[in-house]
Amino acid sequence: MRSLIRSLGGTTANSLGRRIAIAILMFSSVVTLVSTVFQLAIDYKREISDIETQMTQIQSSYEESLSSSLWVTSIRDLELQLNGILRLPDMQYAEVRTDQGALVARAGQAISTHVIRHEFPLHFTHRQNQVHIGSVLIVANLEGVYQRLRDKVVVILITQTIKTFLVSLFILMLFQYMVGRHLKKIALFSDRLFAGSKAGKLQLERKTRPGVAGDELEQVVGALNAMQQRLDQFVEDLQESEFRWKFALEGAGDGVWDFNLDTNEVVYSRRWKEMLGYREDELPGTLDTYTRLAHPEDAARAFAQLDDNLAGKTDFFSIEQRMLCKDGNWKWVMSRGMVVEKDAKGRATRMIGTHTDISEQLRAAEDMRMLLVENELARAELRLINDSMEKQVQERTAQLETANKELEAFSYSVSHDLRSPLRGIDGWSLALQEDYGPHLDATGQEYLGRVRAESQRMGQLIDDMLQFSRLGRAALTMREVDLSDLATTIAARIQEVQQGVNEQRQYSFVITPGLHAWGDKRLLEVVLTNLLENAAKFSKMKELPQITFGRVQITEPLSQMEVLAFYVKDNGAGFDMRYAHKLFGVFQRLHKASEFSGTGIGLATVQRIVFRHGGNIWADSTAGEGATFYFTLKEFQ
């Protein structure tokens, strides 16, 4: 039985078929025992009832003859009749006594345990009077009853055991055929599915009836097949996303590494190897490659940080380290990485990261450090020369004030000296256009117009340069400023100017109320004026130009920290983020002057004011979809 259950239930000690078979056997055994006990109780009562009935029949059959024999005191007849009674089933002992209690005759052996007694009186009719002459005692032995019950128990147990075994075997075979073999196939399919292998569609080897709804197994199969489709699609999307991510990093000049912590295998990208002077097929994809190429001192620090990151103490892994190039030189790289996969227990199983060549940056930083050292040495020499620091500060302050005055005088002089010839050029060009314009052809008229436009543009550049130079020298008057109110005023001014140019075009300004900042109101007005006018200028070609001013919580690109930043957003021309580093440079433009007017000073002015207020400014844009400028200011004092 056990071997048969093992073969049907599979090799697993805890198989479902084996547990069902054992449960059936145990339940059937309990039912058999209970039913056997119940049956024995009924049979026992029936046997006792039969014996008592038999004794009653003995009384009715032998009472008259026994009375006659006792009346004539025929001992032999009495003993013959008593022996006849004992030949009946289960009768063990019989005796006859007189009415005085004297024993007259007996047969069999008297016993006192496990017996049933039956006593009845004997009467004789003498001269039409019934006279009590004695009594008869019959004793039945129950050992025969017990033996018959024991035999019946053996028969019942044997037959019930055989029936239970056959029923259990049939149910087990039926379960194995209808469920067990399909469950094994479903389990194998699930193992392949969650192992990541490509598995075909799951189908069970069973007959299906058209038009009849599927049972539970069919529902499980349908759910697993749907899960497989979603999982395959998810894997494809993940692979495509990972490919785009790696491609973007490769395009940015960063090398990519992909570390499998279970196998110690590392996938190094082509750029990662080229950064160190190797071909793509020259370095094996193992952790030993990194250990061999990393500087021993840096490798120790890197592995310590890696352990902290894997233990969850840090969110990401980042370290500047030296890597050995193929030509024997050491190259500084910035290695960054983070855990991207964990197992069910939360243990890290996969990391992805990048290598960025920072040799040039460190070299520049070292040069700057040397310059700072030289500058510090020079300052030390100056401190040694000057006996009094206070006198030196006063002298330098006076020199600075003098230099500022000279610079302002120089700026004014340059402005005046440059404006005079510009006004002359513009005036004589205007006179030439008015007096001799009819004598010039279209090309001459165009050239003359360009001369006037460029002279006016030069004048605007001079004004912007003067304003830009004064920003660094102007003293700040810090106070709480209502930026929402400032933006509303500037927006109204822009709308008024636009109505003078084109009454049919209107800008839609959305300004968040109640925005305050700590700073110089005059300079902050310059910031908002430049940003809002730029937004209006670059969105004027849109059918429904919309400009928004508000505040949002965002990650600052430089510090990678969450900050509350003000922003000005438009839906205009936008720009390519590849050239975003040119935005805040003096005279830097990302669009042609023929498309959008301007001198390239405005954003440089905005950046200088924001920096003086202890903040930062950056932009985010997509060409053709508008731009958003974010800036932060120092919090209220």
XYZ file of C-alpha atoms in Angstrom:
637
model
C 0.000 0.000 0.000
C 2.741 2.436 0.984
C 4.770 1.732 -2.166
C 1.664 2.173 -4.311
C 0.874 5.524 -2.684
C 4.495 6.587 -3.186
C 4.379 5.729 -6.877
C 1.091 7.557 -7.420
C 1.836 10.525 -5.204
C 5.226 11.279 -6.743
C 8.647 11.447 -5.199
C 7.893 14.403 -2.958
C 7.406 13.355 0.654
C 4.783 16.055 1.109
C 2.889 15.489 -2.150
C -0.784 16.396 -2.296
C -1.796 12.923 -3.565
C -0.071 11.178 -0.658
C -1.683 13.470 1.887
C -5.129 12.895 0.345
C -4.603 9.104 0.416
C -3.499 9.158 4.062
C -6.448 11.376 5.000
C -8.861 8.993 3.234
C -7.339 5.975 5.003
C -7.451 7.616 8.411
C -11.016 8.831 7.969
C -12.159 5.466 6.625
C -10.449 3.648 9.509
C -12.162 5.845 12.074
C -15.518 5.382 10.353
C -14.932 1.594 10.194
C -14.091 1.423 13.893
C -17.097 3.504 14.916
C -19.464 1.561 12.666
C -18.014 -1.781 13.927
C -18.539 -0.820 17.561
C -22.072 0.294 16.771
C -22.780 -2.953 14.885
C -21.342 -5.054 17.728
C -23.551 -3.279 20.251
C -26.615 -4.023 18.127
C -25.585 -7.666 17.624
C -24.891 -8.079 21.341
C -28.330 -6.834 22.257
C -29.870 -9.097 19.621
C -27.961 -12.132 20.942
C -29.081 -11.410 24.512
C -32.642 -10.948 23.282
C -32.485 -14.288 21.423
C -31.249 -16.112 24.536
C -33.984 -14.578 26.676
C -36.586 -15.513 24.045
C -35.181 -19.043 23.960
C -35.479 -19.321 27.762
C -39.088 -18.151 27.538
C -39.766 -20.808 24.930
C -38.090 -23.449 27.172
C -40.421 -22.447 29.986
C -43.509 -22.777 27.793
C -42.297 -26.097 26.338
C -40.977 -27.891 29.452
C -43.083 -26.416 32.263
C -45.885 -28.984 32.109
C -43.664 -32.074 31.686
C -41.296 -30.966 34.408
C -44.261 -30.377 36.771
C -45.609 -33.901 36.139
C -42.207 -35.507 36.688
C -41.649 -33.546 39.891
C -45.135 -34.444 41.217
C -44.437 -38.150 40.887
C -40.817 -37.505 41.898
C -39.367 -39.136 38.799
C -35.764 -38.053 39.117
C -34.718 -39.818 35.959
C -37.360 -38.046 33.867
C -36.340 -34.738 35.362
C -32.641 -35.289 34.527
C -33.503 -36.413 30.968
C -35.535 -33.254 30.416
C -32.811 -31.027 31.899
C -30.142 -32.615 29.655
C -32.450 -31.967 26.706
C -32.562 -28.299 27.662
C -28.731 -28.132 27.863
C -28.467 -29.410 24.306
C -29.960 -26.114 23.178
C -27.461 -23.311 22.145
C -25.756 -21.391 24.945
C -27.526 -23.363 27.751
C -24.967 -24.092 30.462
C -26.838 -25.266 33.612
C -30.361 -26.328 34.733
C -31.815 -27.466 38.060
C -35.150 -28.345 39.656
C -35.989 -27.595 43.307
C -39.010 -28.352 45.460
C -41.186 -25.704 46.973
C -39.123 -26.166 50.098
C -35.911 -25.332 48.183
C -34.510 -28.835 48.134
C -32.496 -29.720 45.018
C -34.145 -32.572 43.184
C -32.313 -32.770 39.866
C -29.689 -30.826 37.950
C -27.681 -30.951 34.702
C -24.522 -29.112 33.526
C -21.970 -27.098 35.469
C -22.996 -24.068 37.466
C -21.072 -20.794 36.762
C -21.531 -17.337 38.206
C -19.995 -14.893 35.674
C -21.052 -13.903 32.129
C -24.400 -15.705 32.439
C -28.115 -15.043 32.050
C -30.440 -16.631 34.606
C -34.042 -17.494 34.090
C -36.215 -19.039 36.830
C -39.845 -20.068 36.599
C -42.212 -21.851 39.021
C -43.729 -25.337 38.617
C -47.430 -25.954 39.375
C -49.556 -29.113 39.343
C -53.366 -29.310 39.217
C -54.652 -31.744 41.853
C -58.357 -32.170 42.262
C -58.931 -29.032 40.315
C -56.637 -27.090 42.604
C -53.332 -25.664 41.336
C -50.543 -26.463 43.722
C -47.081 -24.852 43.727
C -44.649 -27.749 43.873
C -41.254 -26.208 42.977
C -39.141 -24.110 40.584
C -36.731 -24.441 37.639
C -33.496 -22.431 37.173
C -31.931 -22.179 33.719
C -28.493 -20.544 33.275
C -27.218 -19.491 29.794
C -23.460 -18.962 29.209
C -22.478 -15.790 27.241
C -19.094 -17.124 26.106
C -20.687 -18.308 22.895
C -22.112 -14.865 22.311
C -18.693 -13.302 22.868
C -17.042 -15.784 20.510
C -19.563 -15.093 17.766
C -19.041 -11.351 18.209
C -15.251 -11.774 18.028
C -15.571 -13.741 14.810
C -17.850 -11.096 13.405
C -15.359 -8.324 14.350
C -12.613 -10.101 12.429
C -14.830 -10.469 9.370
C -16.003 -6.845 9.530
C -12.463 -5.456 9.921
C -11.099 -7.549 7.073
C -13.920 -6.641 4.701
C -13.923 -2.952 5.661
C -10.140 -2.724 5.300
C -10.301 -4.218 1.823
C -13.121 -1.854 0.824
C -11.295 1.171 2.294
C -8.108 0.261 0.475
C -9.939 -0.174 -2.832
C -11.863 3.113 -2.447
C -8.710 5.007 -1.437
C -6.796 3.501 -4.330
C -9.545 4.477 -6.761
C -9.755 8.035 -5.434
C -5.980 8.386 -5.500
C -5.748 7.114 -9.065
C -8.634 9.382 -10.059
C -6.945 12.376 -8.417
C -3.638 11.552 -10.092
C -5.318 11.291 -13.497
C -7.588 14.331 -13.189
C -5.450 16.697 -11.096
C -2.012 15.432 -10.063
C -0.387 15.075 -13.464
C -1.701 18.502 -14.506
C -0.433 20.118 -11.302
C 3.054 18.764 -12.003
C 2.964 20.270 -15.487
C 1.723 23.591 -14.103
C 4.518 23.547 -11.468
C 7.189 22.901 -14.119
C 5.762 25.695 -16.259
C 5.800 28.079 -13.269
C 9.433 27.196 -12.507
C 10.465 27.977 -16.084
C 8.344 31.104 -16.086
C 9.842 32.615 -12.936
C 13.332 31.458 -13.878
C 13.084 33.906 -16.754
C 13.269 31.329 -19.548
C 11.070 31.672 -22.600
C 8.270 29.139 -22.208
C 5.604 28.251 -24.734
C 1.934 28.557 -23.981
C 0.792 26.181 -21.231
C -1.670 23.525 -22.415
C -3.005 20.561 -20.438
C -3.507 17.129 -21.996
C -7.209 16.850 -21.322
C -10.388 16.866 -23.341
C -12.413 20.028 -23.442
C -16.063 20.281 -24.324
C -17.048 23.230 -26.515
C -19.564 25.573 -24.969
C -18.780 24.392 -21.415
C -17.050 26.783 -19.020
C -13.583 25.715 -17.896
C -13.007 24.283 -14.425
C -10.519 25.480 -11.809
C -7.521 23.975 -13.642
C -8.464 25.775 -16.838
C -8.742 29.025 -14.882
C -5.267 28.486 -13.408
C -3.859 27.743 -16.872
C -5.489 30.886 -18.262
C -4.082 33.010 -15.417
C -0.556 31.575 -15.897
C -0.656 32.152 -19.654
C -1.817 35.742 -19.105
C 0.939 36.185 -16.512
C 3.486 34.853 -18.997
C 2.391 37.367 -21.635
C 2.599 40.249 -19.166
C 5.969 39.045 -17.883
C 7.383 38.699 -21.404
C 6.158 42.193 -22.257
C 7.603 43.553 -19.019
C 10.985 41.922 -19.718
C 11.018 43.359 -23.240
C 10.143 46.834 -21.940
C 12.776 46.543 -19.225
C 15.439 45.438 -21.701
C 14.523 48.247 -24.055
C 14.600 50.772 -21.216
C 17.951 49.439 -20.032
C 19.302 49.611 -23.575
C 18.196 53.246 -23.931
C 19.692 54.068 -20.546
C 23.047 52.509 -21.396
C 23.012 54.103 -24.846
C 22.367 57.515 -23.311
C 25.214 57.065 -20.823
C 27.557 55.844 -23.556
C 26.619 58.858 -25.668
C 27.437 61.141 -22.727
C 30.932 59.648 -22.529
C 30.366 57.559 -19.383
C 31.351 53.912 -19.106
C 28.696 51.542 -17.767
C 29.188 48.512 -15.489
C 26.589 45.918 -14.480
C 27.515 43.786 -11.433
C 25.779 40.433 -10.637
C 26.490 39.821 -6.922
C 25.420 36.164 -7.033
C 27.941 35.168 -9.731
C 30.532 37.970 -9.374
C 30.123 38.577 -13.103
C 30.446 42.177 -14.309
C 29.409 43.480 -17.724
C 31.756 46.331 -18.746
C 30.584 48.541 -21.606
C 32.726 49.344 -24.604
C 33.230 52.945 -23.409
C 34.315 51.683 -19.944
C 37.147 49.734 -21.559
C 38.056 52.424 -24.075
C 38.407 54.905 -21.217
C 41.360 52.814 -19.981
C 42.780 52.197 -23.452
C 41.523 48.623 -23.953
C 39.630 47.050 -26.801
C 36.216 45.561 -26.137
C 37.503 41.955 -26.206
C 40.581 42.501 -24.023
C 39.057 42.513 -20.517
C 37.091 39.576 -19.014
C 33.707 40.314 -17.449
C 34.591 39.475 -13.836
C 35.055 41.386 -10.596
C 38.754 40.449 -10.701
C 39.155 42.810 -13.677
C 38.140 45.781 -11.536
C 40.232 44.580 -8.573
C 43.293 44.240 -10.810
C 42.925 47.669 -12.446
C 41.856 49.713 -9.394
C 44.556 51.369 -7.295
C 44.991 49.295 -4.080
C 44.346 52.260 -1.788
C 41.250 53.326 -3.710
C 39.968 49.744 -4.032
C 39.934 49.359 -0.235
C 37.840 52.525 0.118
C 35.594 51.466 -2.763
C 34.831 48.045 -1.275
C 34.137 49.629 2.126
C 31.606 52.006 0.533
C 30.205 49.110 -1.485
C 29.585 47.100 1.713
C 27.770 50.075 3.272
C 25.605 50.472 0.180
C 24.751 46.757 0.062
C 23.879 46.843 3.771
C 21.435 49.693 3.122
C 23.427 52.311 5.047
C 23.702 54.536 1.939
C 21.376 55.083 -0.996
C 24.083 54.974 -3.658
C 27.755 54.268 -4.189
C 30.103 57.086 -5.271
C 33.884 57.414 -5.118
C 36.734 59.131 -6.939
C 39.450 56.593 -7.664
C 42.455 55.787 -9.822
C 42.306 53.135 -12.534
C 45.291 51.574 -14.309
C 45.340 52.255 -18.058
C 46.764 49.912 -20.658
C 49.785 52.208 -21.146
C 50.645 51.976 -17.412
C 49.373 55.417 -16.397
C 46.778 56.040 -13.703
C 43.533 57.750 -14.653
C 41.122 59.355 -12.207
C 37.481 58.334 -12.641
C 34.276 59.008 -10.761
C 32.601 55.667 -10.024
C 28.907 55.764 -9.187
C 26.432 52.945 -8.681
C 23.299 51.793 -6.913
C 21.421 48.572 -6.129
C 18.695 47.876 -8.713
C 17.596 44.336 -7.765
C 17.024 42.471 -4.471
C 15.871 38.950 -3.642
C 12.879 37.990 -1.515
C 14.935 38.383 1.681
C 15.970 41.937 0.768
C 19.539 40.966 -0.128
C 21.073 42.949 -2.999
C 21.657 40.820 -6.116
C 22.477 43.386 -8.809
C 24.144 46.790 -9.101
C 24.469 49.150 -12.063
C 26.798 52.116 -12.255
C 29.019 54.348 -14.357
C 32.627 55.454 -14.702
C 33.235 59.088 -15.634
C 36.665 60.346 -16.650
C 37.461 63.228 -14.261
C 41.193 63.477 -14.966
C 40.839 66.841 -16.688
C 38.648 68.233 -13.923
C 41.080 67.104 -11.230
C 43.991 68.465 -13.225
C 42.215 71.807 -13.502
C 41.361 71.659 -9.797
C 45.016 70.927 -9.015
C 46.077 73.879 -11.141
C 43.570 76.028 -9.316
C 44.826 74.728 -6.007
C 48.390 75.623 -6.994
C 47.228 79.075 -7.977
C 45.496 79.394 -4.637
C 48.668 78.260 -2.885
C 50.710 80.799 -4.813
C 48.111 83.428 -4.038
C 48.207 82.494 -0.366
C 52.005 82.711 -0.381
C 51.779 86.121 -1.996
C 49.267 87.225 0.597
C 51.527 85.899 3.337
C 54.395 87.924 1.940
C 52.176 90.994 1.903
C 51.131 90.371 5.493
C 54.789 90.148 6.453
C 55.536 93.428 4.705
C 52.655 95.296 6.371
C 53.097 95.889 10.080
C 49.500 96.773 10.696
C 46.610 94.720 9.311
C 44.122 97.498 9.989
C 46.170 99.976 7.997
C 46.450 97.478 5.160
C 42.669 96.962 5.114
C 42.062 100.711 5.095
C 44.526 101.175 2.272
C 42.958 98.394 0.254
C 39.462 99.752 0.963
C 40.523 103.151 -0.238
C 42.146 101.605 -3.281
C 38.979 99.625 -3.996
C 36.806 102.697 -3.683
C 39.157 104.558 -5.954
C 39.153 101.683 -8.422
C 35.350 101.571 -8.362
C 35.159 105.292 -8.974
C 37.718 105.021 -11.743
C 35.811 102.071 -13.203
C 32.541 103.963 -13.077
C 34.207 107.027 -14.607
C 35.752 104.783 -17.216
C 32.397 103.178 -17.921
C 30.753 106.543 -18.248
C 33.595 107.770 -20.455
C 33.410 104.679 -22.632
C 29.645 105.024 -22.834
C 29.896 108.720 -23.725
C 32.791 108.247 -26.145
C 31.108 105.318 -27.862
C 27.698 106.927 -27.981
C 28.951 110.075 -29.748
C 30.162 108.289 -32.919
C 27.127 105.971 -32.747
C 24.788 108.957 -32.624
C 26.761 110.432 -35.499
C 26.461 107.244 -37.507
C 22.750 107.011 -36.795
C 22.151 110.731 -37.455
C 24.122 110.910 -40.704
C 22.492 107.639 -41.824
C 19.082 109.171 -41.142
C 20.051 112.329 -43.028
C 21.323 110.274 -45.923
C 18.123 108.239 -45.937
C 15.902 111.326 -45.840
C 17.875 113.443 -48.354
C 19.171 110.877 -50.792
C 16.901 107.938 -50.158
C 15.005 108.352 -53.449
C 18.290 108.199 -55.355
C 19.222 104.805 -53.845
C 17.976 101.499 -55.177
C 16.397 98.809 -52.970
C 19.760 97.274 -52.058
C 21.129 100.668 -51.017
C 18.033 101.314 -48.917
C 18.465 97.873 -47.244
C 22.153 98.486 -46.491
C 21.366 101.917 -45.051
C 18.621 100.394 -42.845
C 21.056 97.765 -41.576
C 23.616 100.472 -40.675
C 20.993 102.290 -38.568
C 19.760 99.048 -36.948
C 23.268 97.921 -35.987
C 24.170 101.359 -34.552
C 20.992 101.268 -32.433
C 21.761 97.697 -31.367
C 25.267 98.819 -30.352
C 23.697 101.509 -28.219
C 21.474 98.951 -26.514
C 24.510 96.741 -25.889
C 26.317 99.636 -24.232
C 23.312 100.308 -21.955
C 23.062 96.622 -21.003
C 26.806 96.363 -20.337
C 26.700 99.417 -18.082
C 23.738 97.990 -16.151
C 25.498 94.605 -15.896
C 28.714 96.204 -14.573
C 26.797 98.160 -11.912
C 25.085 95.028 -10.505
C 28.225 93.861 -8.750
C 28.807 97.227 -7.083
C 25.282 98.150 -6.023
C 24.516 97.723 -2.306
C 21.644 95.370 -1.436
C 18.672 96.628 0.554
C 17.245 93.390 1.949
C 13.597 93.151 2.956
C 10.526 90.991 2.398
C 9.287 91.357 -1.175
C 5.893 90.326 -2.609
C 6.992 88.612 -5.830
C 3.401 87.860 -6.881
C 2.592 91.580 -6.803
C 5.775 92.408 -8.768
C 4.991 89.760 -11.395
C 1.421 91.038 -11.761
C 2.697 94.599 -12.361
C 5.274 93.442 -14.931
C 2.696 91.253 -16.693
C 0.340 94.233 -17.010
C 3.179 96.299 -18.489
C 3.943 93.551 -21.040
C 0.252 93.338 -21.992
C 0.139 97.124 -22.474
C 3.167 97.073 -24.776
C 1.741 94.148 -26.725
C -1.581 95.956 -27.247
C 0.337 98.846 -28.788
C 1.943 96.454 -31.261
C -0.882 94.044 -31.985
C -4.289 94.575 -30.364
C -5.547 91.143 -31.429
C -2.819 89.140 -29.624
C -3.033 88.743 -25.854
C -0.781 86.821 -23.436
C -2.299 84.538 -20.814
C -0.490 85.104 -17.506
C -1.032 82.655 -14.619
C 0.526 84.080 -11.434
C 0.357 82.205 -8.115
C -0.719 84.653 -5.368
C 1.009 85.108 -2.029
C 4.612 84.340 -3.084
C 7.155 86.246 -0.954
C 10.966 86.330 -0.852
C 13.777 88.022 1.063
C 15.888 90.356 -1.079
C 16.424 93.666 -2.813
C 13.106 94.676 -4.399
C 14.721 96.727 -7.182
C 17.005 93.883 -8.262
C 14.312 91.205 -7.915
C 12.129 93.328 -10.174
C 14.959 93.212 -12.753
C 15.003 89.397 -12.439
C 11.249 89.016 -12.985
C 11.218 91.614 -15.757
C 13.914 89.798 -17.737
C 12.356 86.335 -17.225
C 8.765 87.376 -18.004
C 9.769 89.515 -21.008
C 11.890 86.633 -22.325
C 8.933 84.274 -21.897
C 6.676 86.712 -23.761
C 9.249 87.253 -26.511
C 9.868 83.555 -27.189
C 6.178 82.574 -27.049
C 4.847 85.364 -29.256
C 4.726 83.029 -32.278
C 2.261 80.707 -30.507
C -1.440 81.050 -31.237
C -2.292 80.965 -27.506
C 0.845 82.104 -25.630
C 0.694 81.199 -21.923
C 3.157 82.284 -19.212
C 3.116 80.938 -15.645
C 4.847 82.217 -12.489
C 4.764 80.074 -9.369
C 6.708 78.046 -6.840
C 7.358 74.302 -6.723
C 9.393 71.761 -4.788
C 12.042 70.318 -7.127
C 15.467 68.669 -7.091
C 18.244 71.208 -7.662
C 20.598 69.845 -10.377
C 23.785 71.118 -8.707
C 23.231 69.845 -5.146
C 20.687 67.098 -5.956
C 18.672 68.318 -2.956
C 14.938 69.008 -2.721
C 14.395 72.810 -2.726
C 11.502 75.259 -3.041
C 12.148 77.132 -6.274
C 10.319 79.947 -8.066
C 9.738 79.348 -11.755
C 8.680 81.157 -14.955
C 7.244 78.843 -17.592
C 6.160 79.496 -21.187
C 4.934 77.433 -24.116
C 7.112 79.158 -26.688
C 10.047 78.208 -28.900
C 12.135 76.515 -26.205
C 15.744 75.432 -26.832
C 17.970 72.370 -27.091
C 19.238 71.355 -23.630
C 22.601 70.442 -25.136
C 23.326 74.197 -25.288
C 21.885 75.041 -21.877
C 25.379 75.844 -20.542
C 25.461 78.924 -22.844
C 22.250 80.424 -21.453
C 23.733 82.647 -18.755
C 26.885 83.806 -20.577
C 27.293 87.402 -21.693
C 26.339 87.882 -25.387
C 25.407 84.155 -25.615
C 22.330 83.516 -27.744
C 20.580 80.240 -28.677
C 18.424 81.804 -31.442
C 19.141 84.050 -34.405
C 18.721 87.808 -33.940
C 16.480 87.818 -36.992
C 14.079 85.455 -35.196
C 14.079 86.979 -31.714
C 15.547 90.363 -30.750
C 17.921 90.854 -27.835
C 21.542 91.434 -26.831
C 22.334 88.301 -24.808
C 22.829 90.251 -21.548
C 19.470 89.681 -19.824
C 19.986 86.140 -18.477
C 23.566 86.948 -17.419
C 22.118 89.861 -15.433
C 19.478 87.575 -13.873
C 22.106 85.014 -12.861
C 24.341 87.656 -11.236
C 21.398 89.026 -9.197
C 20.286 85.539 -8.102
C 23.854 84.653 -7.071
C 24.121 87.866 -5.027
C 20.932 86.765 -3.214
C 22.522 83.433 -2.271
C 20.455 81.400 -4.729
C 20.842 79.416 -7.922
C 19.183 79.459 -11.341
C 18.759 76.776 -13.998
C 16.476 75.973 -16.919
C 14.644 73.013 -18.416
C 13.310 73.000 -21.962
C 12.400 71.032 -25.059
C 12.814 72.636 -28.445
C 9.435 73.747 -29.783
C 7.600 72.986 -26.502
C 8.506 75.947 -24.304
C 10.993 76.530 -21.475
C 10.940 76.749 -17.674
C 13.432 78.840 -15.665
C 13.819 77.909 -11.974
C 15.568 80.105 -9.391
C 16.048 79.973 -5.640
C 16.686 82.754 -3.117
C 18.027 82.738 0.405
C 15.287 82.068 2.965
C 13.860 84.835 5.178
C 16.256 86.105 7.835
